[in-house]
Coordinates of C-alpha atoms in Angstrom, one line a residue:
Chain A
M2 CA -29.9 18.9 15.9
I3 CA -28.5 15.8 15.2
S4 CA -29.7 12.9 17.7
I5 CA -28.2 9.7 16.8
L6 CA -29.8 6.7 17.6
G7 CA -28.7 3.5 18.4
Q8 CA -28.2 0.5 15.4
L9 CA -31.6 -0.7 15.2
D10 CA -32.3 -4.6 16.3
G11 CA -33.6 -7.0 13.8
T12 CA -36.6 -9.2 14.2
G13 CA -36.1 -11.6 12.2
I14 CA -39.4 -10.8 10.0
P15 CA -39.0 -12.2 6.9
L16 CA -40.4 -9.4 4.7
P17 CA -41.5 -11.0 0.9
L18 CA -39.4 -9.7 -2.1
Y19 CA -40.8 -9.6 -5.5
S20 CA -38.3 -9.7 -8.1
F21 CA -40.4 -9.8 -10.9
R22 CA -41.4 -7.4 -13.0
V23 CA -44.3 -5.7 -14.2
P24 CA -45.0 -6.0 -17.9
A25 CA -46.3 -3.3 -19.6
G26 CA -48.4 -4.7 -22.3
F27 CA -49.4 -8.5 -23.3
P28 CA -47.4 -11.0 -21.3
S29 CA -45.8 -13.6 -23.0
P30 CA -48.1 -16.4 -24.1
A31 CA -43.9 -18.1 -24.4
A32 CA -43.0 -17.5 -21.0
D33 CA -44.2 -20.3 -18.8
H34 CA -43.2 -22.7 -22.6
V35 CA -39.6 -21.7 -21.8
E36 CA -37.3 -25.4 -21.2
K37 CA -33.2 -23.7 -21.3
Q38 CA -31.0 -23.0 -23.6
I39 CA -29.3 -25.8 -25.9
S40 CA -26.2 -26.5 -25.6
L41 CA -23.0 -27.3 -27.8
D42 CA -20.6 -28.2 -24.7
E43 CA -23.2 -30.7 -23.5
L44 CA -24.3 -32.4 -26.5
L45 CA -20.3 -32.9 -27.3
D46 CA -19.2 -33.4 -23.8
I47 CA -16.6 -31.4 -24.5
R48 CA -16.1 -30.4 -20.3
A49 CA -15.8 -34.0 -20.0
P50 CA -12.1 -35.0 -18.5
H51 CA -11.5 -37.9 -21.1
I52 CA -13.5 -35.1 -24.5
Y53 CA -10.6 -33.9 -26.0
L54 CA -10.5 -31.2 -29.1
V55 CA -8.1 -32.1 -32.4
R56 CA -7.6 -31.2 -35.1
V57 CA -7.2 -32.6 -38.8
E58 CA -4.7 -32.8 -41.3
G59 CA -4.7 -34.4 -45.2
D60 CA -7.4 -35.5 -46.9
S61 CA -7.8 -40.0 -46.2
M62 CA -11.1 -39.8 -45.1
I63 CA -12.8 -37.3 -46.4
G64 CA -15.7 -40.3 -47.4
A65 CA -15.9 -40.7 -43.9
G66 CA -17.0 -37.0 -43.4
I67 CA -13.9 -35.7 -41.8
F68 CA -12.0 -33.2 -43.8
P69 CA -8.8 -30.9 -44.4
G70 CA -8.9 -28.6 -41.4
D71 CA -11.6 -29.9 -39.2
L72 CA -11.2 -30.8 -35.7
V73 CA -12.7 -34.1 -34.7
I74 CA -14.3 -34.8 -31.3
V75 CA -12.1 -38.1 -29.2
D76 CA -13.7 -39.7 -27.2
R77 CA -11.1 -41.9 -24.5
S78 CA -13.4 -43.5 -22.2
I79 CA -14.6 -45.1 -25.5
E80 CA -13.1 -48.9 -25.7
A81 CA -12.4 -48.8 -29.7
E82 CA -14.0 -51.4 -31.4
P83 CA -14.1 -52.1 -35.1
G84 CA -16.4 -49.4 -37.0
H85 CA -15.1 -46.8 -34.9
I86 CA -12.6 -43.4 -36.4
V87 CA -10.0 -43.9 -34.1
I88 CA -6.9 -41.8 -33.4
A89 CA -4.4 -43.6 -32.9
A90 CA -0.4 -44.3 -32.9
V91 CA 1.1 -46.9 -34.7
N92 CA 4.4 -47.5 -34.3
C93 CA 4.2 -44.0 -32.4
E94 CA 3.2 -42.1 -35.4
P95 CA -0.1 -40.4 -34.6
L96 CA -2.9 -41.6 -37.0
C97 CA -6.5 -41.3 -37.9
K98 CA -9.0 -44.3 -40.2
R99 CA -11.6 -46.2 -39.4
L100 CA -10.5 -49.5 -37.6
A101 CA -11.3 -53.1 -39.3
R102 CA -10.7 -55.9 -38.6
D103 CA -9.5 -59.0 -41.0
G104 CA -10.1 -62.2 -40.0
S105 CA -7.8 -62.1 -37.8
Q106 CA -6.2 -58.7 -38.6
V107 CA -6.5 -56.2 -37.6
V108 CA -7.3 -53.2 -40.4
L109 CA -7.2 -49.1 -40.1
K110 CA -8.9 -48.4 -42.8
S111 CA -8.2 -44.7 -44.6
E112 CA -12.2 -43.3 -45.4
N113 CA -10.0 -42.3 -49.7
P114 CA -9.6 -45.3 -52.0
R115 CA -5.6 -42.8 -53.1
Y116 CA -4.7 -44.2 -50.1
P117 CA -4.1 -47.6 -49.3
S118 CA -5.1 -49.7 -45.8
R119 CA -2.8 -50.3 -43.3
Y120 CA -3.1 -53.6 -42.1
L121 CA -0.8 -54.6 -38.9
L122 CA 1.7 -56.2 -38.7
E123 CA 3.5 -58.7 -36.6
G124 CA 6.3 -56.0 -34.3
D125 CA 3.7 -53.8 -35.1
E126 CA 2.7 -51.4 -32.4
L127 CA -0.8 -49.9 -32.2
Q128 CA -2.3 -47.7 -29.5
V129 CA -5.7 -46.8 -29.7
W130 CA -4.9 -43.0 -28.2
G131 CA -9.3 -42.6 -28.2
V132 CA -12.4 -42.9 -31.0
V133 CA -13.5 -40.2 -32.4
T134 CA -17.6 -39.1 -31.6
Y135 CA -18.4 -35.9 -33.7
S136 CA -16.5 -33.5 -35.9
V137 CA -16.7 -30.0 -36.6
R138 CA -16.1 -27.8 -40.0
S139 CA -16.5 -24.8 -41.0
H140 CA -19.1 -23.9 -43.9
D141 CA -16.9 -21.1 -45.7
K142 CA -18.2 -19.6 -49.1
A143 CA -16.7 -22.5 -51.6
Chain B
M8 CA -21.1 -50.0 17.5
T9 CA -17.3 -50.1 16.8
K10 CA -15.9 -46.9 14.7
P11 CA -14.5 -48.4 11.3
E12 CA -11.1 -48.2 10.0
R13 CA -10.0 -45.2 8.9
V14 CA -8.5 -46.1 5.3
F15 CA -6.7 -43.5 3.3
A16 CA -5.6 -43.4 -0.9
L17 CA -2.8 -41.2 -1.9
V18 CA -3.2 -41.1 -5.9
D19 CA 0.3 -39.7 -7.4
C20 CA 0.6 -39.4 -11.2
N21 CA 5.1 -40.8 -12.2
S22 CA 6.9 -38.1 -13.3
F23 CA 3.9 -35.3 -14.0
Y24 CA 5.3 -33.3 -16.3
A25 CA 7.0 -35.0 -18.3
S26 CA 4.1 -37.5 -18.6
C27 CA 1.6 -34.5 -19.2
E28 CA 4.3 -33.7 -22.2
R29 CA 4.3 -37.3 -23.6
V30 CA 0.6 -37.0 -24.4
F31 CA -0.2 -35.4 -27.6
R32 CA 3.8 -36.7 -28.1
P33 CA 3.5 -40.0 -29.1
D34 CA 6.8 -40.1 -31.3
L35 CA 8.1 -39.1 -27.9
K36 CA 6.7 -43.0 -26.3
N37 CA 10.8 -44.8 -25.9
T38 CA 12.4 -40.4 -25.4
P39 CA 13.9 -39.6 -21.8
I40 CA 12.2 -36.2 -21.3
V41 CA 13.2 -33.7 -18.8
V42 CA 10.8 -30.1 -17.9
L43 CA 13.1 -26.9 -16.7
S44 CA 11.7 -24.3 -14.4
N45 CA 10.9 -20.7 -15.7
N46 CA 12.6 -18.5 -17.6
D47 CA 14.2 -22.4 -18.5
G48 CA 16.1 -22.2 -15.8
A49 CA 16.7 -26.0 -13.9
I50 CA 15.3 -29.4 -14.3
I51 CA 12.5 -30.2 -12.3
A52 CA 11.3 -32.5 -13.6
R53 CA 12.6 -35.7 -15.4
S54 CA 10.9 -39.2 -17.3
Y55 CA 12.3 -42.4 -15.7
D56 CA 14.1 -42.9 -17.9
A57 CA 16.2 -39.9 -18.0
K58 CA 16.3 -40.3 -14.7
P59 CA 19.6 -41.8 -14.5
H60 CA 21.2 -38.9 -16.9
V61 CA 20.6 -35.7 -14.8
K62 CA 19.8 -34.8 -11.3
M63 CA 16.6 -32.9 -10.5
G64 CA 17.8 -29.3 -10.2
E65 CA 20.8 -29.1 -12.4
P66 CA 21.5 -25.8 -14.3
Y67 CA 19.9 -25.9 -18.3
F68 CA 22.7 -24.6 -19.4
Q69 CA 25.8 -27.5 -16.8
V70 CA 23.7 -30.5 -18.9
K71 CA 22.5 -29.3 -22.5
D72 CA 26.0 -31.7 -23.6
R73 CA 24.9 -34.1 -21.5
L74 CA 21.0 -34.4 -22.5
K75 CA 21.9 -34.2 -26.1
K76 CA 24.4 -37.5 -25.2
H77 CA 21.5 -39.0 -23.9
G78 CA 18.7 -38.0 -27.1
I79 CA 16.6 -36.4 -23.9
V80 CA 14.7 -33.8 -25.2
A81 CA 13.9 -31.2 -23.3
F82 CA 10.9 -28.9 -22.2
S83 CA 9.8 -25.1 -20.6
S84 CA 7.5 -25.4 -18.6
N85 CA 3.9 -25.2 -20.0
Y86 CA 1.4 -24.7 -16.6
A87 CA -1.7 -24.2 -19.1
L88 CA -0.8 -27.5 -20.0
Y89 CA -0.1 -29.5 -16.5
G90 CA -2.9 -27.5 -15.2
D91 CA -5.3 -29.0 -17.5
M92 CA -4.8 -32.5 -17.9
S93 CA -4.1 -32.2 -13.8
Q94 CA -8.0 -31.0 -13.3
R95 CA -8.9 -34.1 -15.5
V96 CA -6.8 -36.6 -13.2
M97 CA -8.7 -35.0 -10.3
T98 CA -12.4 -34.9 -12.1
L99 CA -11.7 -38.7 -12.5
I100 CA -10.7 -39.0 -8.8
E101 CA -13.4 -36.9 -7.3
S102 CA -15.7 -39.7 -9.6
M103 CA -14.7 -43.0 -7.7
V104 CA -14.0 -41.7 -3.9
P105 CA -16.4 -40.9 -1.8
A106 CA -13.7 -38.0 -1.0
V107 CA -10.8 -35.7 -2.2
E108 CA -8.3 -33.4 -0.8
I109 CA -6.0 -32.1 -4.1
Y110 CA -2.8 -32.2 -2.1
S111 CA -0.7 -30.2 -5.1
I112 CA -0.4 -30.8 -9.1
D113 CA -0.1 -34.5 -9.5
E114 CA -1.5 -35.6 -6.1
A115 CA -4.4 -36.1 -4.0
F116 CA -5.1 -38.4 -0.4
A117 CA -8.8 -39.4 -0.7
D118 CA -10.8 -41.0 2.7
L119 CA -12.1 -44.9 1.3
T120 CA -12.8 -45.1 5.4
G121 CA -16.1 -47.7 5.5
M122 CA -16.0 -48.1 0.7
P123 CA -16.8 -51.5 0.6
G124 CA -15.1 -54.1 -1.0
D125 CA -11.5 -55.5 -2.4
L126 CA -9.6 -51.2 -2.0
E127 CA -6.7 -53.2 -4.2
R128 CA -8.7 -54.1 -6.9
L129 CA -10.4 -49.8 -6.4
G130 CA -6.6 -48.8 -6.2
R131 CA -6.2 -50.9 -9.6
R132 CA -9.6 -49.3 -11.5
I133 CA -8.4 -45.6 -10.7
R134 CA -5.1 -46.4 -11.9
A135 CA -6.5 -48.1 -15.1
E136 CA -9.3 -45.3 -15.0
V137 CA -6.8 -42.1 -15.0
Y138 CA -4.7 -43.9 -17.3
Q139 CA -7.1 -45.0 -19.7
R140 CA -8.8 -40.8 -19.7
T141 CA -5.9 -38.7 -20.0
G142 CA -2.8 -41.0 -20.9
I143 CA -1.1 -40.0 -17.7
P144 CA 0.1 -42.7 -15.8
V145 CA -0.1 -42.5 -11.4
G146 CA 0.2 -44.7 -8.9
V147 CA -1.6 -45.8 -5.4
G148 CA -1.0 -46.2 -1.9
I149 CA -3.3 -47.7 0.3
A150 CA -3.5 -47.7 4.1
S151 CA -4.9 -47.0 7.1
T152 CA -3.3 -43.0 7.6
K153 CA -2.3 -41.2 5.3
T154 CA 1.5 -41.2 7.0
L155 CA 1.3 -44.7 5.5
A156 CA -0.3 -44.3 2.0
K157 CA 2.3 -41.8 1.1
L158 CA 4.8 -44.4 2.0
A159 CA 2.8 -47.1 0.5
N160 CA 2.7 -45.3 -2.8
H161 CA 6.5 -44.6 -2.2
A162 CA 6.3 -48.6 -2.2
S163 CA 4.2 -48.7 -4.9
K164 CA 7.2 -47.0 -7.9
K165 CA 9.9 -49.0 -6.6
W166 CA 8.4 -51.9 -6.6
Q167 CA 6.2 -51.0 -9.4
D168 CA 7.4 -54.1 -12.1
N169 CA 6.5 -56.0 -9.1
T170 CA 3.2 -53.8 -7.2
G171 CA 2.0 -52.5 -11.1
G172 CA 1.7 -49.5 -9.3
V173 CA -0.4 -50.1 -6.5
V174 CA 0.5 -51.4 -2.8
D175 CA -1.8 -51.6 -0.3
L176 CA -0.2 -51.4 3.7
R177 CA -3.2 -52.9 5.6
D178 CA -2.2 -55.8 5.6
Q179 CA 1.3 -56.6 8.3
V180 CA 3.5 -58.6 7.0
K181 CA 3.0 -56.1 4.3
R182 CA 3.7 -53.3 6.3
E183 CA 6.5 -54.1 8.5
W184 CA 8.8 -55.3 5.4
V185 CA 8.2 -52.3 3.2
L186 CA 8.9 -49.8 6.4
K187 CA 11.7 -52.1 7.5
K188 CA 13.1 -51.8 2.9
C189 CA 12.1 -47.7 3.6
E190 CA 15.1 -45.2 5.1
A191 CA 13.4 -42.7 7.7
S192 CA 14.3 -40.0 5.1
D193 CA 11.9 -41.6 2.3
V194 CA 8.7 -40.8 4.8
W195 CA 6.0 -37.7 4.2
G196 CA 7.8 -35.0 5.8
I197 CA 11.6 -35.7 6.9
G198 CA 13.6 -34.5 4.8
R199 CA 17.6 -34.3 5.0
R200 CA 18.3 -32.4 7.9
L201 CA 16.3 -33.9 9.5
S202 CA 16.9 -37.9 9.3
A203 CA 21.2 -36.7 9.9
H204 CA 19.4 -35.6 12.9
L205 CA 17.5 -39.0 13.3
E206 CA 20.2 -41.5 12.0
T207 CA 22.5 -40.0 15.6
M208 CA 19.5 -41.7 18.2
G209 CA 19.7 -44.7 16.0
I210 CA 16.5 -44.4 13.4
K211 CA 17.5 -45.3 10.0
T212 CA 14.7 -46.4 8.7
A213 CA 10.9 -46.0 8.7
W214 CA 10.0 -48.6 10.6
D215 CA 12.4 -47.3 13.4
L216 CA 10.8 -44.2 13.7
A217 CA 7.5 -46.3 13.9
Q218 CA 8.8 -47.6 16.8
A219 CA 10.4 -44.5 18.0
D220 CA 9.2 -43.5 21.3
P221 CA 6.7 -40.6 20.2
W222 CA 6.8 -38.4 23.3
T223 CA 10.5 -37.9 23.0
L224 CA 10.1 -37.5 19.2
R225 CA 8.1 -34.3 20.3
K226 CA 10.4 -33.5 23.1
K227 CA 13.5 -34.0 20.4
F228 CA 12.3 -32.3 17.1
S229 CA 7.9 -31.0 17.6
I230 CA 4.8 -32.5 17.1
V231 CA 5.1 -32.6 13.7
V232 CA 7.5 -35.3 14.1
E233 CA 5.8 -37.3 16.9
K234 CA 2.3 -37.1 14.5
T235 CA 4.7 -38.7 11.9
A236 CA 5.7 -41.1 14.1
R237 CA 2.3 -42.1 15.3
E238 CA 1.1 -42.4 11.7
L239 CA 4.2 -44.7 10.9
A240 CA 2.4 -47.1 14.0
G241 CA -0.9 -47.5 12.2
T242 CA -2.7 -44.3 14.1
S243 CA -4.6 -42.1 11.8
C244 CA -3.0 -38.9 13.5
L245 CA -3.7 -35.9 10.2
D246 CA -7.3 -36.0 8.9
L247 CA -8.1 -34.5 4.6
D248 CA -8.0 -31.5 4.9
E249 CA -9.8 -28.7 4.8
P250 CA -10.3 -26.6 1.3
D251 CA -7.5 -23.8 2.3
P252 CA -8.8 -20.9 3.5
P253 CA -8.5 -17.4 1.7
K254 CA -4.8 -16.0 2.0
Q255 CA -3.7 -14.2 4.0
E256 CA -0.9 -12.8 1.3
I257 CA -0.7 -12.5 -2.0
C258 CA 2.4 -12.9 -4.0
C259 CA 3.5 -12.8 -7.9
S260 CA 7.3 -12.4 -8.6
R261 CA 9.0 -13.4 -11.6
M262 CA 12.4 -13.0 -13.1
F263 CA 12.7 -11.1 -16.1
G264 CA 13.3 -13.0 -19.7
K265 CA 16.1 -10.4 -19.3
R266 CA 17.8 -8.0 -17.3
L267 CA 16.5 -4.5 -17.5
T268 CA 18.0 -0.9 -17.7
E269 CA 15.6 1.4 -17.5
I270 CA 12.2 2.4 -16.1
A271 CA 10.0 1.5 -18.6
P272 CA 9.9 -2.0 -19.3
I273 CA 10.2 -2.4 -15.3
K274 CA 7.4 -0.9 -14.7
E275 CA 5.3 -2.4 -17.4
A276 CA 6.1 -6.3 -15.9
V277 CA 5.3 -5.1 -12.3
A278 CA 1.9 -3.7 -13.6
T279 CA 1.7 -7.6 -15.8
Y280 CA 2.2 -8.6 -12.1
T281 CA 0.3 -6.4 -10.3
A282 CA -3.0 -7.4 -12.4
R283 CA -2.1 -11.4 -12.7
A284 CA -1.6 -10.1 -8.2
A285 CA -5.5 -9.0 -8.8
E286 CA -6.4 -11.3 -10.3
K287 CA -5.9 -13.5 -7.8
L288 CA -7.5 -11.6 -5.1
R289 CA -10.8 -11.4 -7.1
R290 CA -11.0 -14.7 -7.1
Q291 CA -10.5 -14.7 -2.9
N292 CA -13.5 -12.5 -2.8
S293 CA -10.9 -10.5 -1.1
M294 CA -9.2 -6.7 -1.4
C295 CA -6.4 -5.3 0.1
K296 CA -5.4 -2.0 2.2
K297 CA -1.4 -1.9 1.5
I298 CA 1.3 -3.5 -2.0
R299 CA 4.5 -4.3 -1.4
V300 CA 6.4 -3.1 -5.1
S301 CA 10.2 -3.9 -5.0
I302 CA 12.8 -4.9 -7.3
R303 CA 16.6 -6.2 -7.3
T304 CA 19.7 -7.0 -10.1
G305 CA 21.0 -10.6 -10.4
M306 CA 22.4 -10.7 -6.6
F307 CA 25.2 -13.8 -8.0
N308 CA 27.7 -12.0 -10.5
P309 CA 30.2 -10.6 -9.1
E310 CA 31.2 -7.9 -12.6
E311 CA 27.5 -6.0 -12.0
A312 CA 26.6 -3.8 -9.7
K313 CA 24.1 -4.9 -7.2
Y314 CA 20.9 -2.8 -5.8
A315 CA 17.4 -4.4 -3.9
N316 CA 15.2 -2.8 -3.0
G317 CA 11.4 -2.5 -1.3
I318 CA 8.3 -0.3 -0.4
I319 CA 5.7 -0.9 0.7
V320 CA 2.7 1.7 -0.1
E321 CA -1.5 2.8 0.5
L322 CA -4.6 2.9 -1.4
P323 CA -6.4 4.8 -0.2
Y324 CA -9.0 2.3 0.7
P325 CA -9.5 -1.5 0.7
T326 CA -10.2 -2.1 -3.4
D327 CA -9.3 -5.7 -5.8
D328 CA -9.2 -2.9 -8.9
T329 CA -6.5 -3.9 -10.9
R330 CA -6.4 -0.1 -11.3
L331 CA -6.4 1.7 -8.8
M332 CA -3.7 -0.7 -7.4
T333 CA -2.1 -0.2 -11.0
N334 CA -1.4 3.4 -11.0
A335 CA 0.1 2.7 -7.1
A336 CA 2.3 -0.2 -8.2
S337 CA 3.6 2.2 -10.6
E338 CA 4.0 5.3 -8.3
A339 CA 6.1 2.8 -6.6
V340 CA 8.9 1.5 -9.2
D341 CA 9.1 6.0 -9.7
R342 CA 10.7 5.2 -6.3
L343 CA 12.5 2.6 -6.3
Y344 CA 13.8 3.0 -9.6
R345 CA 17.8 3.7 -9.4
A346 CA 19.7 4.4 -12.6
G347 CA 23.1 2.6 -14.0
F348 CA 21.2 -1.0 -12.1
R349 CA 20.9 -4.4 -14.7
Y350 CA 17.8 -5.1 -13.1
S351 CA 16.6 -8.9 -13.2
K352 CA 13.5 -9.7 -11.2
A353 CA 10.5 -8.0 -9.5
E354 CA 7.8 -9.0 -6.6
V355 CA 4.4 -7.7 -5.3
L356 CA 2.9 -8.5 -2.9
L357 CA -1.1 -7.5 -1.5
L358 CA -0.9 -7.0 2.1
N359 CA -4.1 -6.4 4.5
L360 CA -5.9 -8.8 3.0
C361 CA -9.9 -9.1 4.1
Q362 CA -13.1 -10.5 2.8
R363 CA -15.7 -8.3 1.0
G364 CA -17.6 -6.8 3.8
E365 CA -16.0 -8.7 5.8
Y366 CA -13.5 -5.3 7.6
T367 CA -15.3 -2.8 9.4
D368 CA -16.4 0.7 7.8
D369 CA -15.5 3.3 9.3
L370 CA -18.5 5.7 8.3
F371 CA -17.0 8.5 7.0
A372 CA -14.1 6.8 5.3
V373 CA -14.3 6.3 1.2
S374 CA -15.3 3.0 0.0
Q375 CA -14.3 1.2 -3.5
P376 CA -17.3 2.7 -5.8
E377 CA -19.7 0.0 -6.9
S378 CA -18.6 1.2 -10.1
S379 CA -15.2 -0.6 -9.3
E380 CA -16.4 -3.7 -9.1
R381 CA -18.9 -3.7 -11.9
V382 CA -15.6 -2.9 -14.1
M383 CA -13.6 -6.3 -12.5
T384 CA -16.9 -8.5 -13.2
V385 CA -17.0 -7.7 -16.3
L386 CA -12.6 -7.8 -16.9
D387 CA -12.9 -10.9 -14.9
S388 CA -15.5 -12.8 -17.1
I389 CA -13.6 -11.5 -20.8
N390 CA -10.8 -12.7 -19.5
A391 CA -12.6 -16.1 -18.5
K392 CA -14.0 -16.3 -21.7
W393 CA -11.3 -15.1 -24.1
G394 CA -8.3 -16.3 -22.5
R395 CA -6.0 -14.2 -19.5
G396 CA -5.0 -11.4 -21.2
T397 CA -7.9 -10.4 -23.6
M398 CA -8.9 -7.2 -21.5
R399 CA -6.2 -5.5 -20.1
L400 CA -4.5 -2.3 -18.8
A401 CA -2.6 -0.4 -21.2
S402 CA 0.1 -0.3 -18.8
V403 CA 0.2 -4.0 -19.9
P404 CA 2.0 -5.3 -23.2
T405 CA 1.2 -8.8 -25.5
S406 CA 3.8 -10.0 -26.0
P407 CA 7.0 -8.4 -24.0
D408 CA 10.6 -8.8 -24.7
W409 CA 11.7 -8.8 -21.3
G410 CA 8.9 -12.1 -20.7
M411 CA 9.9 -14.7 -19.6
R412 CA 12.2 -17.6 -21.5
R413 CA 11.0 -20.4 -22.4
E414 CA 12.2 -21.5 -25.5
M415 CA 11.5 -24.9 -25.5
M416 CA 7.4 -24.8 -25.0
S417 CA 5.1 -27.2 -26.7
Q418 CA 1.7 -26.0 -27.5
S419 CA -1.3 -26.1 -25.6
F420 CA -2.9 -28.5 -26.7
T421 CA -5.9 -28.4 -24.9
T422 CA -6.6 -24.8 -24.3
R423 CA -6.4 -22.9 -27.0
V424 CA -7.8 -23.3 -30.1
D425 CA -5.1 -22.2 -32.1
Q426 CA -3.0 -24.5 -30.9
L427 CA -4.7 -27.3 -31.0
W428 CA -3.1 -30.8 -31.3
T429 CA -2.5 -32.1 -35.0
V430 CA -3.5 -35.4 -36.6
Y431 CA -2.9 -35.9 -40.1
C432 CA -4.4 -38.6 -42.1
K433 CA -2.6 -39.4 -44.6

């Protein structure tokens, strides 16, 4: 015979739930010291709305450690100052240079002696796109 | 204590799609741009300098020569790029104001009620920060109601040179000036047919509408028009919208990039659309009980035989399993397909949605096995990490020849490592 019981009412008494696993051997001595995992996303801040990744080609910045094929992390929230490496557009042409000042003149310096510095002349239009904060390069077998 | 005066802002991106295309193309700074709809059909966005030469909605093939003549560059729509840039803009706005309603891909309302300080200055700060951090220009309209904020935004663009892209209409003199200068059809929610109707009643400008008797408007039109008039007169009737409740139907429908005559590629397309719809279904935590699949030929070419048909297929139990849904949809195509037609479009519509855990389970009914859930969770997390379509059913091809025509698409500059913007060090 089957007797159907009605629905059971909840009593609202919370029961404790133990979710940890009981270790079979010795407990890990490190268990109390786990902090958190390291995240390159966080270090480079690449999830922020003002951070962009840009691929670099060409060798005019190798003196600064930026080689062809490298990735650069570009921050658009930083006000560019002399000394910063920037992605900028000069007369609508994009380039990657180090921003510098020579007296009252703005200079875009290459980091490779084979490339001349670019002095901004009157009538030249400079628009700084963003400031390079990090670069990422792959060190594959030579 | 009296309630503080309500203050709303509308932040709206200028020519959003065209502006996105320009961010990674400094060389196009002074080049007019248009963006085309899916399959490169019609013009759906224009940069300011392209506006005098082409209209919204004009078919691309008709304006090709005109674009060339004026040096206008056309782009296929690149929603991966627009979606990412939109998210950046919205995140920045959210960081500067207390509450935001994302109204569309390029517009957001903000509630500024009770915020201290000079709000016009806040508007200028939002504009400057968003522009610096994303390269997207925005306009900001501020007022005591959402409808007025929208009109303030319209004014900020219409008189860009004088406003610098920010207009605060809380000042009565300014408000009256703008209301009198704007047509009723410039007002949020007043379409062309409605404004024609209003004109017969002598309501031509936004000011006329603000002065009109709300009760008459309600009787003649609707409560929506009544609220619009009240809001124009300065009484706030609309609040920031709550986030959307889960959708009751989910649809994925697209034109094929070319006409299809065989059943196999149509099945591929339907499988692709089903997979997309199922993703949306799982994202809102719903299950579906029925799927409506429909296919059709082109409807306008008089030379072509026409056929359109759709059927509803029932699933054995409420499900969100792409595999089960694809099977059902594919069987539907078997029943719908007739040889001898040139098909142009398919649609997959998920019906009878219920929230997971909400539907009442018949004690003896079969329900979705737990293994389904596990497989779908893995599927979604792999695709979230490695990109849409990384893991898919074999019936969904990678790059089908029936896929959307997007011949002039820019790169996915911000969402694909292999398509990042490249800058030359020379």
